[in-house]
XYZ file of C-alpha atoms in Angstrom:
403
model
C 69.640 42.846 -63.522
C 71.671 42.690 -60.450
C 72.097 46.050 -60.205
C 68.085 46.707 -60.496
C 66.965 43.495 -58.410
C 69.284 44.001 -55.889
C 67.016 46.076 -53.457
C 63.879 43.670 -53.649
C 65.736 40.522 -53.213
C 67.673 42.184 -49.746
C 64.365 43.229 -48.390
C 62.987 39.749 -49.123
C 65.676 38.570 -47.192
C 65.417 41.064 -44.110
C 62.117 40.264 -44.277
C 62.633 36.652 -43.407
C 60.906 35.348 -46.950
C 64.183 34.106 -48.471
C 66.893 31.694 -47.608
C 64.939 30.268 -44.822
C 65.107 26.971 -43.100
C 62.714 24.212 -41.972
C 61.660 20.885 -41.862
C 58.469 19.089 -43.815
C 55.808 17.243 -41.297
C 52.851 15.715 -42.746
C 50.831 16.813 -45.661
C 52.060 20.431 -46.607
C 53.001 21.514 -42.918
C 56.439 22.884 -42.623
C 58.351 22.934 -39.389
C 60.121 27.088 -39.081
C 63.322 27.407 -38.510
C 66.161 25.574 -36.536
C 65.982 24.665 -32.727
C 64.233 21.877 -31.095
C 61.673 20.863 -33.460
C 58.341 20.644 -30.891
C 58.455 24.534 -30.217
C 59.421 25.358 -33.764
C 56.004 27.299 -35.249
C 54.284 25.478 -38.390
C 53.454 26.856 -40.639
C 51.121 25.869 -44.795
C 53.995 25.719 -47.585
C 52.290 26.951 -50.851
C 56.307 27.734 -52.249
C 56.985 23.478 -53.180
C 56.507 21.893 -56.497
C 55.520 19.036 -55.293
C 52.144 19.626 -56.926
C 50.858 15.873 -56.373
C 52.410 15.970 -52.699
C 54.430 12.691 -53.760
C 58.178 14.045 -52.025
C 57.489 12.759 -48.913
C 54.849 10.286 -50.395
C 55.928 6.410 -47.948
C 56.842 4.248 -51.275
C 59.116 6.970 -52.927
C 61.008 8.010 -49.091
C 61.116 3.742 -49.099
C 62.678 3.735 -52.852
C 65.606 5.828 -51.908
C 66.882 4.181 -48.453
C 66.409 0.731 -50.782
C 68.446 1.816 -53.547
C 71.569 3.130 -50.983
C 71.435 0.037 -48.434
C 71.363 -2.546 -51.521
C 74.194 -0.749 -53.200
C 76.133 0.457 -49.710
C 77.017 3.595 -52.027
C 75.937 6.857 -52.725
C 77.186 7.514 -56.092
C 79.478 6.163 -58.723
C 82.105 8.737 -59.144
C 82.994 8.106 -62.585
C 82.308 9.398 -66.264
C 78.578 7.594 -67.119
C 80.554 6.846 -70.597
C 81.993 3.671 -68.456
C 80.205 2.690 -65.998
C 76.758 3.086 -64.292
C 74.461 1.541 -61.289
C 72.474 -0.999 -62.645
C 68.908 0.652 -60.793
C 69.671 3.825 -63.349
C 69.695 1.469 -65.912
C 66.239 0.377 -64.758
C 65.222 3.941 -63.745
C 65.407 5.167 -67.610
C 63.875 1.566 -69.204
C 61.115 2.500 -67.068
C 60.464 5.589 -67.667
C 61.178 4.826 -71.294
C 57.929 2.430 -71.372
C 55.855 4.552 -69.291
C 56.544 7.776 -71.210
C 56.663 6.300 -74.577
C 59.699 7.515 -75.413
C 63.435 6.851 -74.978
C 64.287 8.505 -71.465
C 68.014 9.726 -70.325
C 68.461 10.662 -66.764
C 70.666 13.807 -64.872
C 71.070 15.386 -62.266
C 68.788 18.366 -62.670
C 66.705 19.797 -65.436
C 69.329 22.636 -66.032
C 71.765 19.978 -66.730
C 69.824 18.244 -69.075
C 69.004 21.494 -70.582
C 72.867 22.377 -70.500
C 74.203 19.359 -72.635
C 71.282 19.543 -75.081
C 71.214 23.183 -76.296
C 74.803 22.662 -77.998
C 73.630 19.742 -79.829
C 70.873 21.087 -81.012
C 72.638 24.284 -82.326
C 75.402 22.339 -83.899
C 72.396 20.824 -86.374
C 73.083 17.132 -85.284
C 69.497 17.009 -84.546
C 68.233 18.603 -87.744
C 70.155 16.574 -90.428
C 73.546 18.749 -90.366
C 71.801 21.736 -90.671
C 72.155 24.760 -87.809
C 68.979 26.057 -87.169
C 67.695 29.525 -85.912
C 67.098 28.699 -82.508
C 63.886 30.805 -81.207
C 63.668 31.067 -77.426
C 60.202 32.230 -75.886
C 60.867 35.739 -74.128
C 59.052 33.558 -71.093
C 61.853 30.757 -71.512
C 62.527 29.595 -68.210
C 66.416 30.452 -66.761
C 67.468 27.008 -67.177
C 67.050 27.372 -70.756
C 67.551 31.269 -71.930
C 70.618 31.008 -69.436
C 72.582 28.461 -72.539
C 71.868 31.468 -75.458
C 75.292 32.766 -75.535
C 76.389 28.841 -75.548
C 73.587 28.660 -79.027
C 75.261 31.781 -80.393
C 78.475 30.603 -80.619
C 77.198 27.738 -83.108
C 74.369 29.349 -84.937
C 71.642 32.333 -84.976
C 69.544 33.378 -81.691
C 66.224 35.050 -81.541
C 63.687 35.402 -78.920
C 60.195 36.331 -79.307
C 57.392 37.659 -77.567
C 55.607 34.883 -75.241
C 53.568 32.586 -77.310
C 54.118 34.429 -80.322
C 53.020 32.143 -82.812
C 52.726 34.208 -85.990
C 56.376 35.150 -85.242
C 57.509 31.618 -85.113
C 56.054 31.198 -88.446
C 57.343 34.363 -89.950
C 60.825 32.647 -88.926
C 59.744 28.916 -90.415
C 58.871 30.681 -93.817
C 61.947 32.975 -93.832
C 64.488 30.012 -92.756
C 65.196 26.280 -94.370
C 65.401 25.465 -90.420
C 64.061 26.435 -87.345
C 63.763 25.519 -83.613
C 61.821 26.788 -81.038
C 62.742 26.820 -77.459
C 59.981 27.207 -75.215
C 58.523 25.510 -71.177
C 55.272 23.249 -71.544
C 53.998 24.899 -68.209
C 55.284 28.220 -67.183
C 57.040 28.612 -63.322
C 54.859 31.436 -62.958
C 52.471 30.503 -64.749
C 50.537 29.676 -68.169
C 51.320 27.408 -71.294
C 52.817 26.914 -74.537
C 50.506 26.710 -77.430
C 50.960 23.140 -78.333
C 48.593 22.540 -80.942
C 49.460 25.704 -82.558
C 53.068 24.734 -82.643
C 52.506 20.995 -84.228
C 51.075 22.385 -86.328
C 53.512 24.945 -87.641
C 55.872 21.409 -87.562
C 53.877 19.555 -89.816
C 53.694 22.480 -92.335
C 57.472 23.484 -91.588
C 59.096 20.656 -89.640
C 59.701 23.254 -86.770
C 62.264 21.656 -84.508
C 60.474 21.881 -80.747
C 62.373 21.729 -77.365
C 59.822 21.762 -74.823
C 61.084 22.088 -71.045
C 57.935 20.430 -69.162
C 59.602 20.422 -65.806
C 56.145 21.860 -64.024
C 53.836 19.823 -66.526
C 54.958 15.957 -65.583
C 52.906 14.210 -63.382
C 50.042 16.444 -63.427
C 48.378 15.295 -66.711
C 48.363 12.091 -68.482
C 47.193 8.326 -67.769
C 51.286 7.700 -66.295
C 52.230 10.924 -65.812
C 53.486 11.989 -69.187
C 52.839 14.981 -68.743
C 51.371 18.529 -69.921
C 53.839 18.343 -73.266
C 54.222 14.383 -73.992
C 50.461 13.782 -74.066
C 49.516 15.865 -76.466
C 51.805 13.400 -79.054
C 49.796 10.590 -78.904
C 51.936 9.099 -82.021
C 55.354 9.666 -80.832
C 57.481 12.192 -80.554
C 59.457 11.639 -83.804
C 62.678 13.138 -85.061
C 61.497 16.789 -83.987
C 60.319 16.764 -81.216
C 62.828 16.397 -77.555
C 60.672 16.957 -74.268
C 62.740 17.871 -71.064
C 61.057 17.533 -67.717
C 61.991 17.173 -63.691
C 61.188 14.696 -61.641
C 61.828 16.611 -58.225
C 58.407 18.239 -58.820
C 54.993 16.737 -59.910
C 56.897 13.079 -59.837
C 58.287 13.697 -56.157
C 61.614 12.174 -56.229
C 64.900 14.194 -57.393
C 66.664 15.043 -60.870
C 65.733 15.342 -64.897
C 65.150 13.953 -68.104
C 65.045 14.349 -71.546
C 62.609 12.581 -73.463
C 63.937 11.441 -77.195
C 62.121 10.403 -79.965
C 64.780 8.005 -82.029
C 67.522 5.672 -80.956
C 69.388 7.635 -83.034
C 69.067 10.732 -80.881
C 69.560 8.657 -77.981
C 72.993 7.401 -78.751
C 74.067 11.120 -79.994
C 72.831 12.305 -76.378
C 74.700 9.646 -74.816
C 77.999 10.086 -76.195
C 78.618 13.778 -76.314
C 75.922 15.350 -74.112
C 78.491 16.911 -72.176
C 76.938 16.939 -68.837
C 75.436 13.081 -69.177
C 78.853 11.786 -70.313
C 81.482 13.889 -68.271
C 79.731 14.703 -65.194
C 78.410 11.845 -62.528
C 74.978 10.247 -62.817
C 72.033 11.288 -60.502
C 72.362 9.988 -57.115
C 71.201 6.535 -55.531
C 68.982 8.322 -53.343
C 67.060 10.020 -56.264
C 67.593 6.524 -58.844
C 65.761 4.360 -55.829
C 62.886 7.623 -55.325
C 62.334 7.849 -58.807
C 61.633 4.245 -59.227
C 59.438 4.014 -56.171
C 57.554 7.086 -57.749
C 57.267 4.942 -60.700
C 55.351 2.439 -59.016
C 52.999 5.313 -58.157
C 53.026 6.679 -61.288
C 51.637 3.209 -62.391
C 49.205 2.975 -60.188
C 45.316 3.629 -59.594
C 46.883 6.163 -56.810
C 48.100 8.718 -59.881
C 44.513 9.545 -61.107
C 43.491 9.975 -57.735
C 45.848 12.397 -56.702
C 45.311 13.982 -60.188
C 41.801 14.409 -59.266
C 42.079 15.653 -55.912
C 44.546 18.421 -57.513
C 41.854 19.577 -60.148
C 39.648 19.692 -57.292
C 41.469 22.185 -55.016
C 42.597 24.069 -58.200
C 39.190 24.823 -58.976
C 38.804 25.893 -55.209
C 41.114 28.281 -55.255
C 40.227 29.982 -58.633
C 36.180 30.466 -57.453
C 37.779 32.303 -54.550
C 40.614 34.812 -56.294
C 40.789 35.770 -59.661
C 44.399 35.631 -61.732
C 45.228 35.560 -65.166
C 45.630 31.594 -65.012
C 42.288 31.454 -63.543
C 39.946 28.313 -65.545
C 43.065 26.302 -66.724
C 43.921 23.261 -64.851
C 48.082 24.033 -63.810
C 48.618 24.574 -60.169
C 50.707 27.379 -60.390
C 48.562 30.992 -59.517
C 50.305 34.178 -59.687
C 48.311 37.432 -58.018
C 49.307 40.730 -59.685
C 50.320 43.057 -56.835
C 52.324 46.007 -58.677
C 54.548 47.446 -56.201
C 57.688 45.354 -55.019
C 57.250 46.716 -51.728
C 53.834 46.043 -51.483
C 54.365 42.281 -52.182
C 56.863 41.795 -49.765
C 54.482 43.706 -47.058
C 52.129 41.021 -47.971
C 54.018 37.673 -48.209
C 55.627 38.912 -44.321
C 51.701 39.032 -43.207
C 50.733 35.925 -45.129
C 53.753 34.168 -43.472
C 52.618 35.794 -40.287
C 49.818 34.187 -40.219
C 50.992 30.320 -41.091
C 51.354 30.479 -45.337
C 54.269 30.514 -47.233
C 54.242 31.742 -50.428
C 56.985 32.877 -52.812
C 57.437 36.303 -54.106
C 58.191 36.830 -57.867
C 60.000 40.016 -59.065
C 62.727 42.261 -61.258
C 64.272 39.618 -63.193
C 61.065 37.403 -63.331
C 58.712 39.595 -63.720
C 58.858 43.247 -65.117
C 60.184 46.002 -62.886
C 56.801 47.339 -60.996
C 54.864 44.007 -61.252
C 55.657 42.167 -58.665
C 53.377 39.565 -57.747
C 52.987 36.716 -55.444
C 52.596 33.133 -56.878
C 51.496 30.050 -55.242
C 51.887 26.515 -55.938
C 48.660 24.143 -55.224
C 48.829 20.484 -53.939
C 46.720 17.675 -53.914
C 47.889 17.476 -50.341
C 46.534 20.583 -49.464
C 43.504 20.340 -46.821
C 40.506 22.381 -48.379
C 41.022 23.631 -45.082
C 44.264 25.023 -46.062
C 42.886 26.403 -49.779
C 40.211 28.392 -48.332
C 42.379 30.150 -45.376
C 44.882 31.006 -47.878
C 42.285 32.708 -49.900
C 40.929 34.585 -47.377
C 43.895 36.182 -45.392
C 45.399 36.929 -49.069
C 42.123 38.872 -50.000
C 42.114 40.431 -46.117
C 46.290 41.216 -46.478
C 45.693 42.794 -49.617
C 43.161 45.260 -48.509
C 45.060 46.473 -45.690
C 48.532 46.988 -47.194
C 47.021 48.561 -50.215
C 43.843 49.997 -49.178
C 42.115 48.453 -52.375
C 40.404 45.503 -53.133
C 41.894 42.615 -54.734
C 42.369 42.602 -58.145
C 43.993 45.811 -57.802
C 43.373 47.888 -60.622
């Protein structure tokens, strides 16, 4: 992959689309660049996950200077088997009774991801029994990067995306099965979730659902795309993963549990939760601010005001996500070099998007995807639209969709 990508990803980067630097303003504004911030050029980020624009939202920015001036530290430096900050404590009890669930906290999502995909191939989590572990072909990295890890300990497959007929080919030809799959795609899309409870009641199908770009968006607290579609728990089969440096606006991730049981197992060999150092102060003291959000009349709102420039952008360009409510829009281009051509003129003109290509999407079929905010200006949804549809035309000499 390397070896293929290699060319796309350097022109990216000569082309001044990659690796860049700046500094966040108000709203989605980003200051370009280094130097003396009043002549740096602004320019409209549409690359962030910060889908309900809470990262530099007053309360959370608040939460983390509280957490490091009441604790005059930045970090614990030791094994979380021993000792932890109190406000982490609080951070997980929170999100505990706001998700419905018992919640542990890490650094990232791939670190969470990273201590729970040996567990779950060992067969700890499915009564002492390895299970075929099923990844979807669409698996995001942070998950389909731990196979080896699963193969050492039990049986790998992957399927085609949202293959559902294949996961139950694999439920009625095995005594035990898991399927690894992303609530909302990065680029794009869902899982199938009604589809797959189902095939759990009928087969108790183990599901590990990475919901890193689903929290926030949906639910009364935030549960998320995954979580709240279990309204009666998650039970024994069920472990949710999800970030809160996206939709929740604060920094690190989480896995949500469904038994004490579970939680104690994660606690004491999870490799990453019990030998590597807790999330920082900074992040503990965002996260809870975001919490406060999270449990406010402010969530909905922001919620709303998402669906609503969503639905903006989809009556002005057509994708294959177009009608679902996720924020994440990917526009077929084809060409690699025709993408990049048009991201440079899009970013000439004051939007930033982000370019997806060989290894994320299939060599030829390069595309450019685009996150949307509720703290996007309509303003900023409609000029988007129309210098994409205008960039396409002249770099390709077609109309957008390109057929």
């Amino acid at each position: 992959m390397i070896s293929e990508g290699r060319q796309y990803l350097g022109a990216a980067h000569t082309a001044g689309l990659m690796a860049v630097h700046g500094r966040s303003a108000t709203g989605r504004t980003v200051a370009w660049d280094n130097g003396q911030l009043e002549s740096r050029p602004k320019v409209i980020d549409f690359l962030r996950c910060s889908y309900l624009g809470l990262d530099n939202h007053p309360v959370v920015v608040a939460g983390a200077i509280e957490a490091i001036e009441g604790q005059r530290s930045l970090h614990s430096s030791c094994a979380r088997t021993h000792l932890n900050f109190d406000l982490l404590g609080e951070l997980e009890e929170t999100l505990s009774e706001m998700f419905c669930a018992r919640v542990l906290a890490f650094s990232s999502v791939m670190l969470a991801n990273l201590g729970a995909m040996p567990i779950l191939a060992s067969g700890q989590l499915t009564g002492g029994r390895k299970p075929v572990v099923v990844f979807d072909s669409f698996a995001h990295v942070s998950l389909a990067y731990h196979k080896p890890v699963v193969a050492d300990e039990t049986r790998v497959e992957t399927i085609v995306h949202n293959d559902v007929d294949a996961i139950e080919r694999l439920c009625r030809e095995n005594p035990v099965v898991a399927y690894v799959c992303d609530g909302v795609y990065s680029m794009g899309g869902y899982s199938p979730i009604k589809e797959l409870r189902q095939l759990q009641e009928r087969y108790g199908l183990f599901l590990y659902i990475d919901d890193a770009h689903g929290i926030s968006i949906f639910g009364r607290q935030g549960e998320g795309f995954a979580r709240s579609q279990f309204p009666h728990g998650l039970g024994e089969r069920t472990i949710i993963a999800a970030s809160l440096a996206k939709g929740f606006g604060a920094s690190g991730g989480i896995l949500m549990l469904g038994t004490a049981d579970q939680g104690t197992l994660f606690r004491r060999y999870s490799i990453p939760y019990a030998f590597s150092s807790a999330p920082y102060l900074a992040a503990i003291g965002a996260a809870l601010g975001s919490c406060k959000i999270h449990r406010s009349a402010e969530l909905s709102q922001r919620q709303g005001r998402l669906a609503r420039r969503i639905d903006l952008f989809d009556s002005r360009v057509a994708t294959a996500e177009q009608g679902n409510s996720l924020p994440i829009r990917t526009m077929a281009i084809g060409p690699e070099a025709n993408a990049i051509a048009i991201a440079r003129r899009l970013l000439s003109c004051g939007l930033y998007t982000s370019l997806a290509f060989l290894p994320t999407l299939g060599q030829g079929k390069a595309g450019i995807r685009v996150c949307i905010t509720a703290e996007h200006e309509v303003r900023d949804v409609e000029r988007l639209c129309d210098c994409f549809l205008e960039q396409v035309a002249e770099t390709t000499g077609k109309p957008y969709p390109l057929r």
